[in-house]
Short mmCIF file of C-alpha atoms and ligand atoms in Angstrom, two decimals:
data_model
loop_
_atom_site.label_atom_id
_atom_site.label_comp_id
_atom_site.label_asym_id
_atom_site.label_seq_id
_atom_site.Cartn_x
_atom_site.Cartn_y
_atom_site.Cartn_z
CA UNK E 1 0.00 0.00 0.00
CA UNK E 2 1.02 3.56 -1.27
CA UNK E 3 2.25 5.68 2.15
CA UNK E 4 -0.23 8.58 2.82
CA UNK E 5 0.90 11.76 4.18
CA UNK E 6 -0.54 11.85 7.63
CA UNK E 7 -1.24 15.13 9.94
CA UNK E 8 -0.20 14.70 13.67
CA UNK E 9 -3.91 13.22 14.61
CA UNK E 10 -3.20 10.33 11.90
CA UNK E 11 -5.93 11.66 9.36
CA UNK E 12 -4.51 11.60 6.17
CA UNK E 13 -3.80 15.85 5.78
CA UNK E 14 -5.85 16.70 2.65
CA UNK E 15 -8.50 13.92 1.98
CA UNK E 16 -10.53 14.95 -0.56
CA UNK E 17 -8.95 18.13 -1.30
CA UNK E 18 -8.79 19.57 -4.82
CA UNK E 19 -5.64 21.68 -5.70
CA UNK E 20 -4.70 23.12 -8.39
CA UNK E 21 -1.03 23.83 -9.08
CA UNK E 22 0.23 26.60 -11.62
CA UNK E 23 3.68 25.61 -12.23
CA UNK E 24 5.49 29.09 -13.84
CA UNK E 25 8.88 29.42 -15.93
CA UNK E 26 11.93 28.88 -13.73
CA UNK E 27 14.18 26.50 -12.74
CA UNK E 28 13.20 25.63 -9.21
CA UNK E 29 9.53 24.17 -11.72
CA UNK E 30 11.62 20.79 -10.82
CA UNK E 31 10.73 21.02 -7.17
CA UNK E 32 7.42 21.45 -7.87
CA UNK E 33 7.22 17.71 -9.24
CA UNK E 34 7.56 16.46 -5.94
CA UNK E 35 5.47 18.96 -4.43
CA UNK E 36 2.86 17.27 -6.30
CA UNK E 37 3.70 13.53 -5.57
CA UNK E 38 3.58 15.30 -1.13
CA UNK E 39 -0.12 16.35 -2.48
CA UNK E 40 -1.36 13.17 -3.86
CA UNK E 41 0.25 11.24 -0.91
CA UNK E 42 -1.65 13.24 1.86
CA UNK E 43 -5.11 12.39 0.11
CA UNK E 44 -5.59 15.30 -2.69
CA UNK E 45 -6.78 15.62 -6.25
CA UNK E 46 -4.05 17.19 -8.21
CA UNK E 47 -4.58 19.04 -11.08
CA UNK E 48 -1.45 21.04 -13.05
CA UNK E 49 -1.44 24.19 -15.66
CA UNK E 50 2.07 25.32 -16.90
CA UNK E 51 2.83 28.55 -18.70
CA UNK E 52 4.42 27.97 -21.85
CA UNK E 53 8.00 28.96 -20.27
CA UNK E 54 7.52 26.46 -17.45
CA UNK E 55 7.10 24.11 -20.52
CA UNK E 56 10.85 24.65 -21.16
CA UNK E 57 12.49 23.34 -17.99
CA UNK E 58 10.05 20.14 -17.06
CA UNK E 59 7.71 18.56 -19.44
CA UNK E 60 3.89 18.42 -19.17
CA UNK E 61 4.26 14.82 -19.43
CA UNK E 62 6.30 14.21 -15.77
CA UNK E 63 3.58 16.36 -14.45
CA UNK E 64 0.77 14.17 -15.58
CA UNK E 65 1.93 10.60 -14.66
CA UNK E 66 2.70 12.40 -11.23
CA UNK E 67 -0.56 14.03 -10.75
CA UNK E 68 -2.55 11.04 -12.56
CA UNK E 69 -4.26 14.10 -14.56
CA UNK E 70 -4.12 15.83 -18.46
CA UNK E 71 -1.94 18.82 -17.83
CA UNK E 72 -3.54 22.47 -20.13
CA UNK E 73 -1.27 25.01 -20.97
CA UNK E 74 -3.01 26.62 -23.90
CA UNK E 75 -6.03 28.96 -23.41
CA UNK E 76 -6.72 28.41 -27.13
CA UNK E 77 -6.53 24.27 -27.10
CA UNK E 78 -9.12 22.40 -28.83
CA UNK E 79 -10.83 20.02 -26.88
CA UNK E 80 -12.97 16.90 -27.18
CA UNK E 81 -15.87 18.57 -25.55
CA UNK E 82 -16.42 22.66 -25.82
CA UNK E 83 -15.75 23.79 -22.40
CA UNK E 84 -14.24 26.71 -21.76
CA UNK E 85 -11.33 25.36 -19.86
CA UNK E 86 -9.93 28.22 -17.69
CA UNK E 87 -13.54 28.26 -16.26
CA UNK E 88 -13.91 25.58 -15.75
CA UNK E 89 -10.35 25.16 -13.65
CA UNK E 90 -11.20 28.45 -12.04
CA UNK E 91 -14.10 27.00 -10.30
CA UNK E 92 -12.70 23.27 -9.70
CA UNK E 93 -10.02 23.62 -6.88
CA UNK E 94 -10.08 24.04 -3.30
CA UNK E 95 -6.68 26.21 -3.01
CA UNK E 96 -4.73 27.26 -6.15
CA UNK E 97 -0.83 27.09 -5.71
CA UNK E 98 1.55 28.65 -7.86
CA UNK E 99 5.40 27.08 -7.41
CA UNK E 100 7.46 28.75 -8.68
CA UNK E 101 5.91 31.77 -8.99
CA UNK E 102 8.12 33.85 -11.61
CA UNK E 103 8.54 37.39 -11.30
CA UNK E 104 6.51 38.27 -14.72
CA UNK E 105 3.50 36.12 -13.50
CA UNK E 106 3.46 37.90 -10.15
CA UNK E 107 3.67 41.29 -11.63
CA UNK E 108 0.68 40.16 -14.60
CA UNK E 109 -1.75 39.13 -11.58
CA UNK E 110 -1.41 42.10 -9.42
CA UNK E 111 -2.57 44.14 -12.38
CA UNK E 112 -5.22 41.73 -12.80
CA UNK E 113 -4.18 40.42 -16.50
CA UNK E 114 -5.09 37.15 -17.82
CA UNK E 115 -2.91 36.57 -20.67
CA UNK E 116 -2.26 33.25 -20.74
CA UNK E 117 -4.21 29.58 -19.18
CA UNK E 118 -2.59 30.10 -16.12
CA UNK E 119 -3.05 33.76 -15.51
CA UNK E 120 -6.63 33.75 -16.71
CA UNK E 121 -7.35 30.79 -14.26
CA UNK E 122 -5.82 32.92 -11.13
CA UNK E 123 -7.95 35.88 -12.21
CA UNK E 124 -10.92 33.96 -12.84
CA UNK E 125 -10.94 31.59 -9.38
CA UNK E 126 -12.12 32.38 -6.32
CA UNK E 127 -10.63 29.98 -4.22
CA UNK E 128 -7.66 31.10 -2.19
CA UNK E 129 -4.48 31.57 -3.92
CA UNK E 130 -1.03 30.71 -2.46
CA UNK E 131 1.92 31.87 -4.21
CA UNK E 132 5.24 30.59 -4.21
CA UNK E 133 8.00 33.32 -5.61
CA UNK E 134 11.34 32.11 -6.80
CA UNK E 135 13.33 34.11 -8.38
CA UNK E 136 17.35 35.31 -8.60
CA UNK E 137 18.49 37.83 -5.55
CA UNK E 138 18.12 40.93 -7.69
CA UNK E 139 15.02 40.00 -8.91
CA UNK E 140 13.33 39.35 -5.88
CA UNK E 141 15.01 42.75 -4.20
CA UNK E 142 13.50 45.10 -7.39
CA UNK E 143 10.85 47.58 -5.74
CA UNK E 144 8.64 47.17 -8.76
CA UNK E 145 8.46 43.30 -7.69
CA UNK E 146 8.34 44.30 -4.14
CA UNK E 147 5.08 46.65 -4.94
CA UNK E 148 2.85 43.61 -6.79
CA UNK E 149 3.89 41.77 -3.91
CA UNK E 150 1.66 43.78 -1.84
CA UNK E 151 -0.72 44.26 -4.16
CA UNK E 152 -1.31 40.85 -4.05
CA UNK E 153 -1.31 40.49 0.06
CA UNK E 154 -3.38 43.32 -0.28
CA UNK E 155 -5.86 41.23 -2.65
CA UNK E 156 -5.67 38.81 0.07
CA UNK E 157 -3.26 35.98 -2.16
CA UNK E 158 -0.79 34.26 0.40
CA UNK E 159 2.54 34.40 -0.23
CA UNK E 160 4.94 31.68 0.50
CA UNK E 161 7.83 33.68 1.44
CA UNK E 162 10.98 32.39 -0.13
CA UNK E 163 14.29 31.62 1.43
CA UNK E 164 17.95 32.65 1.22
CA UNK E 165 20.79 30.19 -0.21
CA UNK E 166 22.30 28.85 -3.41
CA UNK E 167 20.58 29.92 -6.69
CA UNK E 168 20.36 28.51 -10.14
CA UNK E 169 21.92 31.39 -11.19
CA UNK E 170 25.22 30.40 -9.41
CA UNK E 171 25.05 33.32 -6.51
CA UNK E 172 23.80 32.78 -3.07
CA UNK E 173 20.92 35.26 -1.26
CA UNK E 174 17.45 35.44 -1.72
CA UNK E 175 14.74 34.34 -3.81
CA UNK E 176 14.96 30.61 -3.51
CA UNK E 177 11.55 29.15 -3.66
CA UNK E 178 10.42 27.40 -0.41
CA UNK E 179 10.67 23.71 -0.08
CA UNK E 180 7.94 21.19 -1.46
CA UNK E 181 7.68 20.36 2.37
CA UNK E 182 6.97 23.79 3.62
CA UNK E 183 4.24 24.63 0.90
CA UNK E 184 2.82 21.49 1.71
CA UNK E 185 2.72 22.88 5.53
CA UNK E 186 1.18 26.07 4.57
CA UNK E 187 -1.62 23.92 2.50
CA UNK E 188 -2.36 22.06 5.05
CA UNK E 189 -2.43 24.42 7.84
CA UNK E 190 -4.94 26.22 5.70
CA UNK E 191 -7.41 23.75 6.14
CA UNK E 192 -7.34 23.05 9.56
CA UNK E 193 -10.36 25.48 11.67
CA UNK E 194 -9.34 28.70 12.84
CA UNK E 195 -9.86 29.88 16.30
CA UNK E 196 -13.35 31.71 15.19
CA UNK E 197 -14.95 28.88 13.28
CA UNK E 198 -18.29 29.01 13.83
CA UNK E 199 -18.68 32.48 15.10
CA UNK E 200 -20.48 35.17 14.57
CA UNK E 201 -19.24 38.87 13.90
CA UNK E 202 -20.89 41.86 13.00
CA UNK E 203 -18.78 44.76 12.26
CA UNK E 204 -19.80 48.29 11.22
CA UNK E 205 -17.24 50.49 9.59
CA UNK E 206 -17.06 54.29 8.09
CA UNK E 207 -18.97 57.24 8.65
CA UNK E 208 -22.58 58.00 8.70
CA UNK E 209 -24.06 61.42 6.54
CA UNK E 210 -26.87 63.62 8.00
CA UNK E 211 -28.19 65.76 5.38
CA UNK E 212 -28.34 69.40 5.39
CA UNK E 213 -30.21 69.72 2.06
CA UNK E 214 -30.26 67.39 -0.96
CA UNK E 215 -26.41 68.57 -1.43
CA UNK E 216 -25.01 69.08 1.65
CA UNK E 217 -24.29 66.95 4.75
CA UNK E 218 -22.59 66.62 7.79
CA UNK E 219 -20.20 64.24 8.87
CA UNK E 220 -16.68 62.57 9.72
CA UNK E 221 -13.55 61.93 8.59
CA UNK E 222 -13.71 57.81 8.92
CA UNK E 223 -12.31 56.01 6.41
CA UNK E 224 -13.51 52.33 6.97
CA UNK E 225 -10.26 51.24 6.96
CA UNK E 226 -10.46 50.33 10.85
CA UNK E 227 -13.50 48.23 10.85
CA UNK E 228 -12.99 46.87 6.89
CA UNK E 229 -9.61 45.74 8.75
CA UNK E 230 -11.24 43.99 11.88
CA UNK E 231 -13.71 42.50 9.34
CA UNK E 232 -10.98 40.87 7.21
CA UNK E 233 -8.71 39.18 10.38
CA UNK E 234 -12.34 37.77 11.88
CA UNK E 235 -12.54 36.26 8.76
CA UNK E 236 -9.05 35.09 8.54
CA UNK E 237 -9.46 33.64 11.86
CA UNK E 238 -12.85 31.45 10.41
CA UNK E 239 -15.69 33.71 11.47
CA UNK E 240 -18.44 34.51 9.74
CA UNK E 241 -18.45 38.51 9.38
CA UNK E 242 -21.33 40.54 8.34
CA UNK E 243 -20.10 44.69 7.71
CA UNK E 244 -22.27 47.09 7.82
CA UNK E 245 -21.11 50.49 6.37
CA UNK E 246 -21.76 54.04 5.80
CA UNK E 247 -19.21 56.12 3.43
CA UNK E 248 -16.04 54.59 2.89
CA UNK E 249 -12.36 55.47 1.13
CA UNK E 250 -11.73 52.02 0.60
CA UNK E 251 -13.06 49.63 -1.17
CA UNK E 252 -14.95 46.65 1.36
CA UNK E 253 -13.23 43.42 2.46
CA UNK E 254 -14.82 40.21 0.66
CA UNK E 255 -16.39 38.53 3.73
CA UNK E 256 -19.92 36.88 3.53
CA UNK E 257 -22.15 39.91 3.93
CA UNK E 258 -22.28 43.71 2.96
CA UNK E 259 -24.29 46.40 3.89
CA UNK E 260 -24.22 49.69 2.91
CA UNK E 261 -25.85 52.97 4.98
CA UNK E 262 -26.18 55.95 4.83
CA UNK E 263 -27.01 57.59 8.22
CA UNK E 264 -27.11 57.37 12.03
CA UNK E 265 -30.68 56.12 11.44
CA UNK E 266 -30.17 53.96 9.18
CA UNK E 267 -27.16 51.83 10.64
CA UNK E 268 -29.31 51.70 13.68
CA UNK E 269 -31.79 49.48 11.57
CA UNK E 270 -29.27 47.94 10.17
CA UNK E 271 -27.50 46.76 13.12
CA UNK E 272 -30.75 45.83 15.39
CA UNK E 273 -32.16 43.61 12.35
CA UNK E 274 -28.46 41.74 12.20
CA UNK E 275 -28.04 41.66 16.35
CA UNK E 276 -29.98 38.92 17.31
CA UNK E 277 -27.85 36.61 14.47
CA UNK E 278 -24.28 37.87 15.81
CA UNK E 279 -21.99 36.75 18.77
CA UNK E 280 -19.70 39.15 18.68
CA UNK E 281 -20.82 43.12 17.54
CA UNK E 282 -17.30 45.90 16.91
CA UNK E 283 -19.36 49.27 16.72
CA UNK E 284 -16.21 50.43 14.72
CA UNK E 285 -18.15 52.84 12.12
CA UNK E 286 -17.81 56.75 13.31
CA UNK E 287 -21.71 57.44 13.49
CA UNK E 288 -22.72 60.96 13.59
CA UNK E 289 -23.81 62.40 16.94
CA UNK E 290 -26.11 65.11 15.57
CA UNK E 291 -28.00 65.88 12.67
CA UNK E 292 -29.78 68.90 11.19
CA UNK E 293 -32.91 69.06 13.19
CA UNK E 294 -34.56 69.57 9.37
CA UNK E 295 -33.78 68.55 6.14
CA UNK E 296 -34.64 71.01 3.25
CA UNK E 297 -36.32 69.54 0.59
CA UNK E 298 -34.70 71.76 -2.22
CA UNK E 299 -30.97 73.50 -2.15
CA UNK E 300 -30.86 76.19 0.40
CA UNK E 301 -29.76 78.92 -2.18
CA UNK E 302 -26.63 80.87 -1.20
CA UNK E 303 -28.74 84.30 -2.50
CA UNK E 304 -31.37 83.44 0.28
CA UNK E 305 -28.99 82.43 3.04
CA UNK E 306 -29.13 80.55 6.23
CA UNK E 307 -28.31 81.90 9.82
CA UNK E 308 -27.96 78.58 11.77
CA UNK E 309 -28.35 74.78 11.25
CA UNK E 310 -30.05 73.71 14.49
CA UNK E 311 -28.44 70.55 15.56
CA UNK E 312 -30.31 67.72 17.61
CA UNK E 313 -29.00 64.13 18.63
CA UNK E 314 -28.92 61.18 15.88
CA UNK E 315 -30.24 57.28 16.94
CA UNK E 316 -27.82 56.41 19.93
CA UNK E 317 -27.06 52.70 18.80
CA UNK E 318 -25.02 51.48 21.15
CA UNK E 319 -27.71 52.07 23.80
CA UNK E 320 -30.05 50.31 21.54
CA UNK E 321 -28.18 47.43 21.07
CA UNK E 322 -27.39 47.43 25.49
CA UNK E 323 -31.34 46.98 25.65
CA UNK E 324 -31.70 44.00 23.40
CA UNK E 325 -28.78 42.10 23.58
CA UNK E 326 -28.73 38.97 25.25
CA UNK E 327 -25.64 38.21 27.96
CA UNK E 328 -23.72 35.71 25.56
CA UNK E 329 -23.51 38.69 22.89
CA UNK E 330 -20.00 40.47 22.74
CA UNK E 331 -20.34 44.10 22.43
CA UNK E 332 -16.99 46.12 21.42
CA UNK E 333 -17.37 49.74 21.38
CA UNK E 334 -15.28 52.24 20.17
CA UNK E 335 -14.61 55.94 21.52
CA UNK E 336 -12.34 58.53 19.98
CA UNK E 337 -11.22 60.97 21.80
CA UNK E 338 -9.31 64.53 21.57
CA UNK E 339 -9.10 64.78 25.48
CA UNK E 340 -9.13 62.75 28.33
CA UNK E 341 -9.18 59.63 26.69
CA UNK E 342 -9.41 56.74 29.27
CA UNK E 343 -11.49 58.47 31.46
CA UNK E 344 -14.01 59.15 28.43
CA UNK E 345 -13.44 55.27 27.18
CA UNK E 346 -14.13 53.77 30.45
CA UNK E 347 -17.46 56.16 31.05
CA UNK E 348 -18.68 55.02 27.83
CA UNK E 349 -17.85 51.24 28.04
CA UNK E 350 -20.31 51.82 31.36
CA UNK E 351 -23.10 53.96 30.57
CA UNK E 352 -23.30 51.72 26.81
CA UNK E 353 -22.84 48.57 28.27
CA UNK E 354 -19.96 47.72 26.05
CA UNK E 355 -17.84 43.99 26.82
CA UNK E 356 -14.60 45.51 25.49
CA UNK E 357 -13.73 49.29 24.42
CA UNK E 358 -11.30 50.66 21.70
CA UNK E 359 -9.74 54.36 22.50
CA UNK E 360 -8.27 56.12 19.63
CA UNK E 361 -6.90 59.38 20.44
CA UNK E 362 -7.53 61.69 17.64
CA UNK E 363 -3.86 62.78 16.00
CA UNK E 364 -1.98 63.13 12.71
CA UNK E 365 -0.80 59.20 12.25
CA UNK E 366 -4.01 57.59 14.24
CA UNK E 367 -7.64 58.08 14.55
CA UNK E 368 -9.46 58.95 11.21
CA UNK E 369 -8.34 58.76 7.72
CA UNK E 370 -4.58 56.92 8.31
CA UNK E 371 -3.06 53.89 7.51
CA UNK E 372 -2.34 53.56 11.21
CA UNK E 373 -3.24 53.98 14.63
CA UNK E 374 -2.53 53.49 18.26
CA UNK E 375 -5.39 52.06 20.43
CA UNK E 376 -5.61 51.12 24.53
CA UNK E 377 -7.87 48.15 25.21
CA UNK E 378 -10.21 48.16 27.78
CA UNK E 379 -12.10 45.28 29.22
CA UNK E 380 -15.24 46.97 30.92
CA UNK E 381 -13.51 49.41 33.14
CA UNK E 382 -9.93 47.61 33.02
CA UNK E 383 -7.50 49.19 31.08
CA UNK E 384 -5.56 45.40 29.07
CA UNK E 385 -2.90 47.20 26.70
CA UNK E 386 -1.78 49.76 24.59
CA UNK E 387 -0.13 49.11 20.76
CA UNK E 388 2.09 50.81 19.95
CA UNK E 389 1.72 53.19 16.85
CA UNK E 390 1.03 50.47 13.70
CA UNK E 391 -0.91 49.84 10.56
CA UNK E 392 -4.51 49.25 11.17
CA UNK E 393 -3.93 45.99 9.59
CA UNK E 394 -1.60 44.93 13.01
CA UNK E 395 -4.27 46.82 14.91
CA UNK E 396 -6.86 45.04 13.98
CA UNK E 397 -5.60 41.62 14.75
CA UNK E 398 -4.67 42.43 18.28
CA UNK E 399 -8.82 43.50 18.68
CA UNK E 400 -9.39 40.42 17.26
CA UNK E 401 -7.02 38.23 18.64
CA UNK E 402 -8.00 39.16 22.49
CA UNK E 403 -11.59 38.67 21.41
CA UNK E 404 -10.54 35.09 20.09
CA UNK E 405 -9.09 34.55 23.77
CA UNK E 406 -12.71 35.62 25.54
CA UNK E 407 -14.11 32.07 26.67
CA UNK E 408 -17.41 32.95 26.11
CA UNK E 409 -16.82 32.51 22.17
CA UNK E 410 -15.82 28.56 23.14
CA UNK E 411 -19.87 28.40 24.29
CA UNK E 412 -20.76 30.28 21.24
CA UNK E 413 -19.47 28.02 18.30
CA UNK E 414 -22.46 25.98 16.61
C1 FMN P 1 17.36 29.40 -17.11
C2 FMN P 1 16.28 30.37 -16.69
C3 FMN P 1 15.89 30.43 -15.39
C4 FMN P 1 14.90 31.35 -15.01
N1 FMN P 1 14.51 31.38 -13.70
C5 FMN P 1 13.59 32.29 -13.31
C6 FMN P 1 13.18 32.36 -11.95
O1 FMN P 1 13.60 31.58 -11.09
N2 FMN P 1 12.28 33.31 -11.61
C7 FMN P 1 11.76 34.18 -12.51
O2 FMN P 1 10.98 35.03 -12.10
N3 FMN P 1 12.11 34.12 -13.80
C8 FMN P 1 13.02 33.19 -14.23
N4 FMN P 1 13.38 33.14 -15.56
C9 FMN P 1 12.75 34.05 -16.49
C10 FMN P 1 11.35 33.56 -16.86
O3 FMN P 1 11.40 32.26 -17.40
C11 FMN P 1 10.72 34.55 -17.85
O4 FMN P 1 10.51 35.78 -17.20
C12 FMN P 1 9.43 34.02 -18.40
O5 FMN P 1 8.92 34.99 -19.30
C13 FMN P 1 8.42 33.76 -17.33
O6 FMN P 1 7.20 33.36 -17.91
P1 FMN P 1 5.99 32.84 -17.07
O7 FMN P 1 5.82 33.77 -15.92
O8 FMN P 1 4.84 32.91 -18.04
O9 FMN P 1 6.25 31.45 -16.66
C14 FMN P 1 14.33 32.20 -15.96
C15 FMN P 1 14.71 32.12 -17.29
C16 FMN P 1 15.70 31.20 -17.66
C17 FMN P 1 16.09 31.11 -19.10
#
């Protein structure tokens, strides 16, 4: 009997798995032969597309008596049936793995191109995409290469972070493409549950608008980047994330559900009708505290004037959601501040019945409209850390990382 690759609980790692590997043109392509014979072993279906360069250093053929499957490298192939074949692989795999991932095919999929099979299949599939780079030192140090590197992170494809040693090209540094072993790691630790499987999470995110007159409005400077970041490491983690949002700079995370507001109002409706269906609730959206007592129905006219815009208070939601909620629900609140911050968090975490609250102090690199920010963590009335000054991103996973760590989410999972 054929030996299976076994993870440590003696299930073979990736029964019934389908993965996909795009094997791209350089040398380290004869690695990725074995990284498909690891696959098959721990229990997968293996399927291969080549570019045409990765053509030149193995052959298709190795690739199919290893993976027991036809191997496509041509968009424009005739086959036996009319399918349209990069569809068709787009929507067939599990994960998608690209080893070795050349420089040119990195670069084509961060600007979304789909050129060839194997570039038309990454664009088109929405399964999770792990790449592998390889490349020579100077290569893999170019900023250009650097930049669709994070595009890609940014798109949310994993990288496989190469190593440093020999390369093919007879010099020694970085840009060696990791081993068949460590990819199969990563593949395998992707399937395995994350600490928030099974939960819940409701995040809002951005600013609300109260309108003055059909033109004009009042409101924030909230990006969404905050809560659109919270949104994306629950999901990460294996929770099931609903956003809610007002207006936004950046574009929404892909998570299972999206809803878009407009004002204080409005999210309130939004949230209450989602609250009873959520464990854990991150008020991270920047809702408006007042709003034009009246809304004109035509454009105040600049010849006619105004004297005053009378100002009264919006939908308070986080009281709203206090009265409903039931005592398993986590509520995380969020307060920003210009002056006396913790005093003003912990006051708020009371009076709105918030679990956990986030304090942002207003300033040039955190708060509003920045890549980054610098939060203190309170649980009810106990101050539990400060970050330091760090992308939202980093943020973000520290807020959701100590709710992962709250044992009342263990009850929760279903
Ligand atoms: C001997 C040899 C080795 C190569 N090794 C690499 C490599 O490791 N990484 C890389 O990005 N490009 C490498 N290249 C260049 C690519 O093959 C070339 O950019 C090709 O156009 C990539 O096409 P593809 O991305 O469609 O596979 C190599 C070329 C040759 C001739």
């Amino acid at each position: 009997m054929r030996s299976r690759r076994r993870s440590k609980d003696n299930k073979v790692a990736l029964d019934g798995k389908k993965i996909l590997l795009v094997v791209t043109g350089g040398i380290s392509a004869y690695k990725s032969a074995y990284l498909v014979r690891l696959i098959k072993r721990s229990g997968a279906q293996v399927r291969v597309v080549m570019t045409d360069a990765a053509t030149r250093f193995v052959t298709p053929l190795t690739f199919e008596v290893l993976s027991g499957n036809p191997v496509q490298t041509d968009i424009f192939a005739r086959r036996e049936l009319p399918t349209v074949e990069h569809i068709e692989l787009a929507t067939w795999p599990d994960r998608v793995v690209v080893a070795p991932a050349t420089a040119d095919f990195i670069g084509s999929v961060a600007s979304g191109m789909a050129g060839d099979l194997p570039r038309a299949v990454v664009c088109a599939t929405a399964a999770p995409v792990y790449m592998a780079p390889a490349m020579n030192d100077g290569m893999w140090a170019n900023p250009a290469v650097k930049r669709n590197i994070s595009i890609l992170e940014k798109d949310g494809r994993r990288m496989i972070a190469p190593g440093s040693g020999e390369l093919a090209c007879g010099t020694s540094g970085s840009g060696r493409m990791a081993e068949p072993e460590e990819i199969m790691a990563v593949l395998e630790r992707s399937f395995e549950p994350g600490p928030l499987e099974g939960i819940r999470f409701l995040v809002t995110a951005g600013r609300t608008i109260e309108e003055i007159d059909p033109v004009r409005y009042i409101s924030n400077h909230s990006s969404g980047r905050m809560g659109f970041a919270i949104a994306s490491r629950a999901m990460e983690l294996g929770a099931k994330v609903t956003v809610i949002h007002g207006q936004v700079d950046v574009p929404p995370p892909g998570v299972d559900v999206i809803r878009e507001v407009r004002s204080a109002s409005q999210m309130k409706t939004a949230v209450l009708r989602s609250l009873p269906r959520c464990d854990v609730l991150v008020m991270a959206a920047a809702v408006s505290d007042f709003r034009p007592s009246r809304r004109a129905k035509e454009k105040i006219k600049k010849e006619t004037g105004i004297d005053s815009i009378e100002l009264v208070k919006t939908a308070d939601i986080l009281s709203a959601v206090r009265d409903r909620k039931k005592s398993s629900q986590i509520i995380v609140g969020f307060a920003l501040e210009t002056v006396d911050g913790e005093k003003n968090a912990v006051r708020k975490a009371a009076a709105k019945g918030c679990d956990y609250m986030v304090l942002n102090m207003a300033g040039a690199d955190t708060g509003f409209g920045t890549d980054t920010n610098q939060v203190t963590l309170f649980k009810g009335a106990r101050k539990l850390e400060t970050s330091p000054l760090t992308s939202k991103d980093r943020v973000a996973g520290m807020i959701v990382d100590m709710l992962a760590a709250d044992g009342r989410l263990g009850k929760a999972k279903r």
